PDB file of C-alpha atoms in Angstrom:
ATOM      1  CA  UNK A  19       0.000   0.000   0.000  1.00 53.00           C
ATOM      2  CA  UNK A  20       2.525   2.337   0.897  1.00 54.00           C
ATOM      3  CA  UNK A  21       4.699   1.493  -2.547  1.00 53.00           C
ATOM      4  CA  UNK A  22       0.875   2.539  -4.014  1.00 49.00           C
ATOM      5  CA  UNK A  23       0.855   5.985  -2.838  1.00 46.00           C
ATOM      6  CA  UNK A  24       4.145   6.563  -3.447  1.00 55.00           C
ATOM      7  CA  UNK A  25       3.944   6.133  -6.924  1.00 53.00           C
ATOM      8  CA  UNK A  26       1.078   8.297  -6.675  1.00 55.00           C
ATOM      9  CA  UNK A  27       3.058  11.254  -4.763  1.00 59.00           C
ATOM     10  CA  UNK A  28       5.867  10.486  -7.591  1.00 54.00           C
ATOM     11  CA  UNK A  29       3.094  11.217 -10.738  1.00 51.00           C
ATOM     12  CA  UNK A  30       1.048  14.272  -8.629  1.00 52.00           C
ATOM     13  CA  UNK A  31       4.333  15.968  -8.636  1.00 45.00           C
ATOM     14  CA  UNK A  32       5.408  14.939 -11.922  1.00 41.00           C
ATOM     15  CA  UNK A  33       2.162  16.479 -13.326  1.00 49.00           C
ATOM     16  CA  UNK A  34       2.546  19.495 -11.119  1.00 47.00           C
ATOM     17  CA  UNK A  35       6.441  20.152 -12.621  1.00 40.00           C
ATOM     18  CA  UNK A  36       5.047  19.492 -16.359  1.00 38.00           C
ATOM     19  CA  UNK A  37       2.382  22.156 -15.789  1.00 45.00           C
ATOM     20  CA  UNK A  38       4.731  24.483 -14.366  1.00 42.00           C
ATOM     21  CA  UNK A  39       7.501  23.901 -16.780  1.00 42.00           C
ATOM     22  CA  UNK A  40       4.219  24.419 -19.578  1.00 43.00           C
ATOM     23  CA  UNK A  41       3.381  27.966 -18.081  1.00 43.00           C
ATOM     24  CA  UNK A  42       6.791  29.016 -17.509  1.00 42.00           C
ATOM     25  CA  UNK A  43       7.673  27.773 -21.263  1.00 38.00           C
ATOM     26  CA  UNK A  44       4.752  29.953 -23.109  1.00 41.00           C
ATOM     27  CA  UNK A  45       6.022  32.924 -21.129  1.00 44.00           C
ATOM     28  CA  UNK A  46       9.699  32.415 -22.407  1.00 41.00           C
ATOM     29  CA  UNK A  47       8.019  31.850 -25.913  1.00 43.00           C
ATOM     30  CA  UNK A  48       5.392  35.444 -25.665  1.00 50.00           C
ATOM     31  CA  UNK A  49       9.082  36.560 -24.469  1.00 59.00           C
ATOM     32  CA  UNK A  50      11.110  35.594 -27.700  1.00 76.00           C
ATOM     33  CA  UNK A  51       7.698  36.792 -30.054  1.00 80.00           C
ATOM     34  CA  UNK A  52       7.963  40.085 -28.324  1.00 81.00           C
ATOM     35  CA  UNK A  53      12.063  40.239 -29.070  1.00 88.00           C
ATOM     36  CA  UNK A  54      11.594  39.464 -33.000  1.00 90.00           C
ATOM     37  CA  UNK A  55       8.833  41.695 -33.291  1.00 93.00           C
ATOM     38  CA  UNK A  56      10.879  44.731 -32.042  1.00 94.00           C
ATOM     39  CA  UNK A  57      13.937  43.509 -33.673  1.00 93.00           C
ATOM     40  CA  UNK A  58      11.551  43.589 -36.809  1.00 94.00           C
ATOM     41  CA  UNK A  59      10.329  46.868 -36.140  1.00 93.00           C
ATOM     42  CA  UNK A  60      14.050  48.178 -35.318  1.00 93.00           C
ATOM     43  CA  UNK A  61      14.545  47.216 -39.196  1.00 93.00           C
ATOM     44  CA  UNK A  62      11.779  48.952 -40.303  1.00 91.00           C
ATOM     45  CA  UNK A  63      12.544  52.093 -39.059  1.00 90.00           C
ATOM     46  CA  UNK A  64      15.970  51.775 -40.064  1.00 90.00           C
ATOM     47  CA  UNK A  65      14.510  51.028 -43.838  1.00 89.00           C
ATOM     48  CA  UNK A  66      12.720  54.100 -43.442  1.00 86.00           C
ATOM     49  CA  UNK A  67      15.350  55.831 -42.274  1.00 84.00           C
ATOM     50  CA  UNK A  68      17.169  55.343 -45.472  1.00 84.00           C
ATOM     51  CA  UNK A  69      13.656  55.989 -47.579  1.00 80.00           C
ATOM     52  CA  UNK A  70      13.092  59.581 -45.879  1.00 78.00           C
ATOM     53  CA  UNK A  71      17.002  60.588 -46.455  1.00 77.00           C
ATOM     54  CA  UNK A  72      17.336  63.937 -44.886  1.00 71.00           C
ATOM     55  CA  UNK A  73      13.768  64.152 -43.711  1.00 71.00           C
ATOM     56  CA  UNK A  74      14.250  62.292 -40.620  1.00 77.00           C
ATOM     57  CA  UNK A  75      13.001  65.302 -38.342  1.00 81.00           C
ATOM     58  CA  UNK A  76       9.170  63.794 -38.937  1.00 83.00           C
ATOM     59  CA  UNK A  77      10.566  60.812 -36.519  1.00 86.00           C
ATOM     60  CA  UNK A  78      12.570  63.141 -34.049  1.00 86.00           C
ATOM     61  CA  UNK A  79       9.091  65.338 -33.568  1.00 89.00           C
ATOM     62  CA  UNK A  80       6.569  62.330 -33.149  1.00 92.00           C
ATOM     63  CA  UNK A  81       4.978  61.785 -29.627  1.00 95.00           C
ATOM     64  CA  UNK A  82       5.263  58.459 -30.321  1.00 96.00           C
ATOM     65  CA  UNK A  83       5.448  55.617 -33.151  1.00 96.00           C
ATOM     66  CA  UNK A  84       3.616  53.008 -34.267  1.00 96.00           C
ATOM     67  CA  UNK A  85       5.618  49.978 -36.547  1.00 96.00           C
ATOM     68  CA  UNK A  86       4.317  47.838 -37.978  1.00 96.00           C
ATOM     69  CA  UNK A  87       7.287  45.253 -40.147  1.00 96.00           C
ATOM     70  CA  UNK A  88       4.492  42.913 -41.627  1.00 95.00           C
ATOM     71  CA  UNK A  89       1.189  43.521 -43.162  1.00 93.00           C
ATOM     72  CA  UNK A  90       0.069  40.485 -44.990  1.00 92.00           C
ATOM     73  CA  UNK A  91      -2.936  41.087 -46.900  1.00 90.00           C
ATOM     74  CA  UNK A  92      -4.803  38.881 -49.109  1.00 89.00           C
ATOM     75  CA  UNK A  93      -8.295  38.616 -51.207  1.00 86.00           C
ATOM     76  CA  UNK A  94     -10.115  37.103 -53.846  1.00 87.00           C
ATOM     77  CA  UNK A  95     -13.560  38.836 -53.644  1.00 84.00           C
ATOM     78  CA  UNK A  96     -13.498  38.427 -50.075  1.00 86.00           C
ATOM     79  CA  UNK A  97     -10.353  40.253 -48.487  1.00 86.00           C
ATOM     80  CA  UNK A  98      -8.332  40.524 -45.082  1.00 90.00           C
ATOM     81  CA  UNK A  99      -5.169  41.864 -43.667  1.00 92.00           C
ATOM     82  CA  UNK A 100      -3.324  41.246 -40.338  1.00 95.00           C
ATOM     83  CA  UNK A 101       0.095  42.494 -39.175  1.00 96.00           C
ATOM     84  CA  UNK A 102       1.467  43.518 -35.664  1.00 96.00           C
ATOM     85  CA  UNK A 103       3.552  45.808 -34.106  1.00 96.00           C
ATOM     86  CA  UNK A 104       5.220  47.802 -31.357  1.00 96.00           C
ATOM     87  CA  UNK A 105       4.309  51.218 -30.259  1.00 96.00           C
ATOM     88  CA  UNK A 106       7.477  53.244 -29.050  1.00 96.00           C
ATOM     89  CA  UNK A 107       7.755  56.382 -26.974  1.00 95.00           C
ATOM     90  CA  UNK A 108      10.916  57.814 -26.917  1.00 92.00           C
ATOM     91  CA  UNK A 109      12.898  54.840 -28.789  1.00 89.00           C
ATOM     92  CA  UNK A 110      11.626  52.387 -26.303  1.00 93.00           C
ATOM     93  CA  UNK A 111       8.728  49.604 -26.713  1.00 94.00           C
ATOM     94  CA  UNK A 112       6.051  50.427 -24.511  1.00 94.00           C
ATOM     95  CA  UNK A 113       3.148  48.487 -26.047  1.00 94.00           C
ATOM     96  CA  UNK A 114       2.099  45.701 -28.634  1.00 95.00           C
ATOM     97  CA  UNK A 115      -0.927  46.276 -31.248  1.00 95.00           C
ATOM     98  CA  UNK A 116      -2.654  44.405 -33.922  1.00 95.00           C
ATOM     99  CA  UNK A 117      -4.095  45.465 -37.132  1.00 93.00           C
ATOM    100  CA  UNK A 118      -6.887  43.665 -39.026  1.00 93.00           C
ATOM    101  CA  UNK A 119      -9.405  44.707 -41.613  1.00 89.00           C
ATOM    102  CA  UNK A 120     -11.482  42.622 -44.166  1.00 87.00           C
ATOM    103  CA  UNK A 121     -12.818  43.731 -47.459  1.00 81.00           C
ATOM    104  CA  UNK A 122     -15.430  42.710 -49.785  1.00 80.00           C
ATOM    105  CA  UNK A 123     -15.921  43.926 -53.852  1.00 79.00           C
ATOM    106  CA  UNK A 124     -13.929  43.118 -57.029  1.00 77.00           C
ATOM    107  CA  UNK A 125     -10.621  42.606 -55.390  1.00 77.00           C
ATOM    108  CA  UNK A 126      -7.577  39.815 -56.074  1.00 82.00           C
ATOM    109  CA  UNK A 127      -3.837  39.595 -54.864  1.00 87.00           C
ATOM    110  CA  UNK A 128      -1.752  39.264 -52.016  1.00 89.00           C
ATOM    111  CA  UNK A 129       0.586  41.711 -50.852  1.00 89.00           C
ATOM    112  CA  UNK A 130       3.305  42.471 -47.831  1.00 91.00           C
ATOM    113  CA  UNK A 131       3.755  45.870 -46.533  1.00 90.00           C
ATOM    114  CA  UNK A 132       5.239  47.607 -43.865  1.00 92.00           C
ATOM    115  CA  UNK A 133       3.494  50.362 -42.337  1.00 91.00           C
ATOM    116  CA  UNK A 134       4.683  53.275 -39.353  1.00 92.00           C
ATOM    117  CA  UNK A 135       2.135  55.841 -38.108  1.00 92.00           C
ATOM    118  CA  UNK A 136       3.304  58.563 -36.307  1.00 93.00           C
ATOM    119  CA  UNK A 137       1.679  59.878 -33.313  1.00 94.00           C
ATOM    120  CA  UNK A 138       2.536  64.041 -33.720  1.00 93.00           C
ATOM    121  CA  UNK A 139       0.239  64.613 -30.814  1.00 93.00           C
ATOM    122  CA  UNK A 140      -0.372  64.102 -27.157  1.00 95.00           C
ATOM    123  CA  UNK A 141      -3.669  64.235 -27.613  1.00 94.00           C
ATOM    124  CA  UNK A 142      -3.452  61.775 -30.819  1.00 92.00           C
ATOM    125  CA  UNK A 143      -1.429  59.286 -29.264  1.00 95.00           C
ATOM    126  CA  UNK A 144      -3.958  59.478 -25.711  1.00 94.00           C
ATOM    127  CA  UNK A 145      -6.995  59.151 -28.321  1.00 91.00           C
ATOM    128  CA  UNK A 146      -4.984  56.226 -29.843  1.00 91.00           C
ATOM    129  CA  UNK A 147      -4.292  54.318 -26.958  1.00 92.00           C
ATOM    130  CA  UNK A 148      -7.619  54.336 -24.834  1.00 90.00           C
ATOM    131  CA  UNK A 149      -9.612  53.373 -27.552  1.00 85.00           C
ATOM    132  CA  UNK A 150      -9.935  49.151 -28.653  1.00 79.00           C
ATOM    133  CA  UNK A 151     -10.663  48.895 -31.936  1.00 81.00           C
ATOM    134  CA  UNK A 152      -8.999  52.578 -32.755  1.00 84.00           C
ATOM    135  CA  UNK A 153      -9.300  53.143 -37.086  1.00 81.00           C
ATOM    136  CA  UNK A 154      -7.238  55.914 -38.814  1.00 72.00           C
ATOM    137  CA  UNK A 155      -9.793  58.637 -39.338  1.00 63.00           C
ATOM    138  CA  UNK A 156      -9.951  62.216 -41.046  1.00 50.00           C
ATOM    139  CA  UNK A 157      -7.260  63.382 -38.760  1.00 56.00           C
ATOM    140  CA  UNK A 158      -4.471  61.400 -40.353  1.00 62.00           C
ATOM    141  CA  UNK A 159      -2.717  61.652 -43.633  1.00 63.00           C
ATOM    142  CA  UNK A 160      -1.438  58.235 -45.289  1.00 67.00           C
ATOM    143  CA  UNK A 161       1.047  58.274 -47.659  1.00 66.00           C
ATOM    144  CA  UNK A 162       1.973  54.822 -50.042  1.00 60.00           C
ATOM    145  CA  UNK A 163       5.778  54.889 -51.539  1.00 58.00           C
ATOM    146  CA  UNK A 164       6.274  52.993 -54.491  1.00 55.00           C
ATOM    147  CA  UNK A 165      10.167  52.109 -55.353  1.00 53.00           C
ATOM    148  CA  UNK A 166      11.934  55.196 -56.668  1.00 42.00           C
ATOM    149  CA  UNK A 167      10.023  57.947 -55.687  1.00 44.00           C
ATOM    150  CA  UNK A 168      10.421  60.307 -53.016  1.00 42.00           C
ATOM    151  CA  UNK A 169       7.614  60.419 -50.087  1.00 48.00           C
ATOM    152  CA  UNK A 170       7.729  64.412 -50.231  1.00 50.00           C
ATOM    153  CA  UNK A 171       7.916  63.821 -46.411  1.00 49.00           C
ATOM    154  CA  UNK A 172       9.368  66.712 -44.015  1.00 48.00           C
ATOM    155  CA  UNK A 173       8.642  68.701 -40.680  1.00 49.00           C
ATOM    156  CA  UNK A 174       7.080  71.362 -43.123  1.00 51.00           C
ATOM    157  CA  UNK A 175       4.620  69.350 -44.636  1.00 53.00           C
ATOM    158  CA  UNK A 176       3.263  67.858 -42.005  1.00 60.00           C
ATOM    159  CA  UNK A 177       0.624  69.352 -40.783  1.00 70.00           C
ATOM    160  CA  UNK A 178      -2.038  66.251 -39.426  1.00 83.00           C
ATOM    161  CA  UNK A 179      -2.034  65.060 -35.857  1.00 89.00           C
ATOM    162  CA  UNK A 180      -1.357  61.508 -37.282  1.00 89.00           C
ATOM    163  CA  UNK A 181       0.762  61.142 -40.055  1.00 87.00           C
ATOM    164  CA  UNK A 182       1.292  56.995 -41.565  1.00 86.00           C
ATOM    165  CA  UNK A 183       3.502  55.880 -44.067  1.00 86.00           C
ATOM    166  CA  UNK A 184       2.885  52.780 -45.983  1.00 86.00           C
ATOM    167  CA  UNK A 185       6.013  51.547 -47.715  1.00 86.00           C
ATOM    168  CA  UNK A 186       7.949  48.082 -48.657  1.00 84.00           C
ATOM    169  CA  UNK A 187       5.546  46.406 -50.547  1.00 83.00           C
ATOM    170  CA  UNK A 188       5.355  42.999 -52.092  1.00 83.00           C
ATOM    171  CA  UNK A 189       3.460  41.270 -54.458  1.00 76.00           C
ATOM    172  CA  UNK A 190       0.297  42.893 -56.076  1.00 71.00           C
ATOM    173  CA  UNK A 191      -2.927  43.738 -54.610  1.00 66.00           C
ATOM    174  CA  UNK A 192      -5.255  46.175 -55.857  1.00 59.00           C
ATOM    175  CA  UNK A 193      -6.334  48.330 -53.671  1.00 54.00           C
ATOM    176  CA  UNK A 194      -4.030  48.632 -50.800  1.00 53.00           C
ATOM    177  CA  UNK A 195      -5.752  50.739 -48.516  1.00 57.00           C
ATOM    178  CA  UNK A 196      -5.608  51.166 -44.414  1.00 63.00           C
ATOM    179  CA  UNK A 197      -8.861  52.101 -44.264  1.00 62.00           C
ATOM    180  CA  UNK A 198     -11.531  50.674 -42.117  1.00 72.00           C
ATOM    181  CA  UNK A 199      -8.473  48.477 -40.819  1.00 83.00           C
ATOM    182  CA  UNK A 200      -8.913  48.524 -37.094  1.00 90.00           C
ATOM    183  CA  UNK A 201      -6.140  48.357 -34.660  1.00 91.00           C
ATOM    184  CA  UNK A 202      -6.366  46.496 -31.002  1.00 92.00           C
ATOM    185  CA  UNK A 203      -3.881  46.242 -28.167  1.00 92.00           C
ATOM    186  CA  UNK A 204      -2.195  42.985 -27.966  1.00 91.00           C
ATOM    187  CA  UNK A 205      -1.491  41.595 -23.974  1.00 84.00           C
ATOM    188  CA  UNK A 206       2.139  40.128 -23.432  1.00 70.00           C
TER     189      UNK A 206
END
């Protein structure tokens, strides 16, 4: 009998470390998805860096920035994008969002994109961050870059609260658009 309940002791606590070791494992994995996305993002910005050449002030005046490395989007009548990304304040990753939108109409393609919005605002980035589900509204000025071409991009021009610059794009979609795309707050 007492071999009996010793071998049960033996499998509780073998169950108990394999549930800990299961928690303690997903954190060290949200951990590493939350490193690659800001090493991602770090890219980005230094891509756009390079894009903006000279007109970097946009970036040095922003309450705070939102990148975005990865946009997939996809559609064949029926469309839908997802991407995620890191909101920094003052160079340093403070949160983790989510964009999504879907689409409907005479659409087909796939396409990658990268997309940063800046924040030029206090009151912009407060609006941004207390609302779920936040879209980019009237407020906000979007430009797309295509290869070659200057985004015509500078503290002078800017004159929007929220200012986002679509850029890096692969494949062919028709259509590219941010609007209606919705972004959330991610928890990790």
């Amino acid at each position: 009998m007492a071999l009996f309940l010793d071998k049960i002791k033996i499998k509780g606590w073998l169950i108990t470390a394999c549930i800990f070791n299961m928690f303690f494992l997903s954190g060290c994995v949200k951990q590493s998805e939350s490193i690659f996305l800001e090493d991602e993002a770090r890219n980005s910005l230094e891509e756009l860096y390079i894009i903006l050449n000279g007109d970097e002030q946009i970036i040095e005046n922003a309450a705070a920035i939102l990148i975005i490395p990865k946009i997939t989007a996809g559609s064949f009548i029926v469309g839908g994008s997802y991407g995620e990304g890191v909101l920094r304040i003052n160079e340093a990753p403070i949160d983790y969002y989510s964009i999504a939108s879907a689409s409907y109409g005479l659409q087909v393609g796939a396409q990658r994109y990268s997309n940063i919005i800046f924040f030029m605002t206090q009151e912009a980035l407060r609006s941004f961050r207390v609302k779920d589900g936040w879209e980019l509204g009237v407020d906000a000025e979007v430009v797309f870059r295509d290869k070659g071409y200057s985004l015509g991009v500078s503290s002078n021009t800017v004159t929007k609260p929220i200012y986002a610059i679509v850029f890096d794009q692969k494949g062919l979609l028709a259509g590219t658009s941010l609007e209606g795309a919705k972004f959330s707050r991610l928890v990790r």
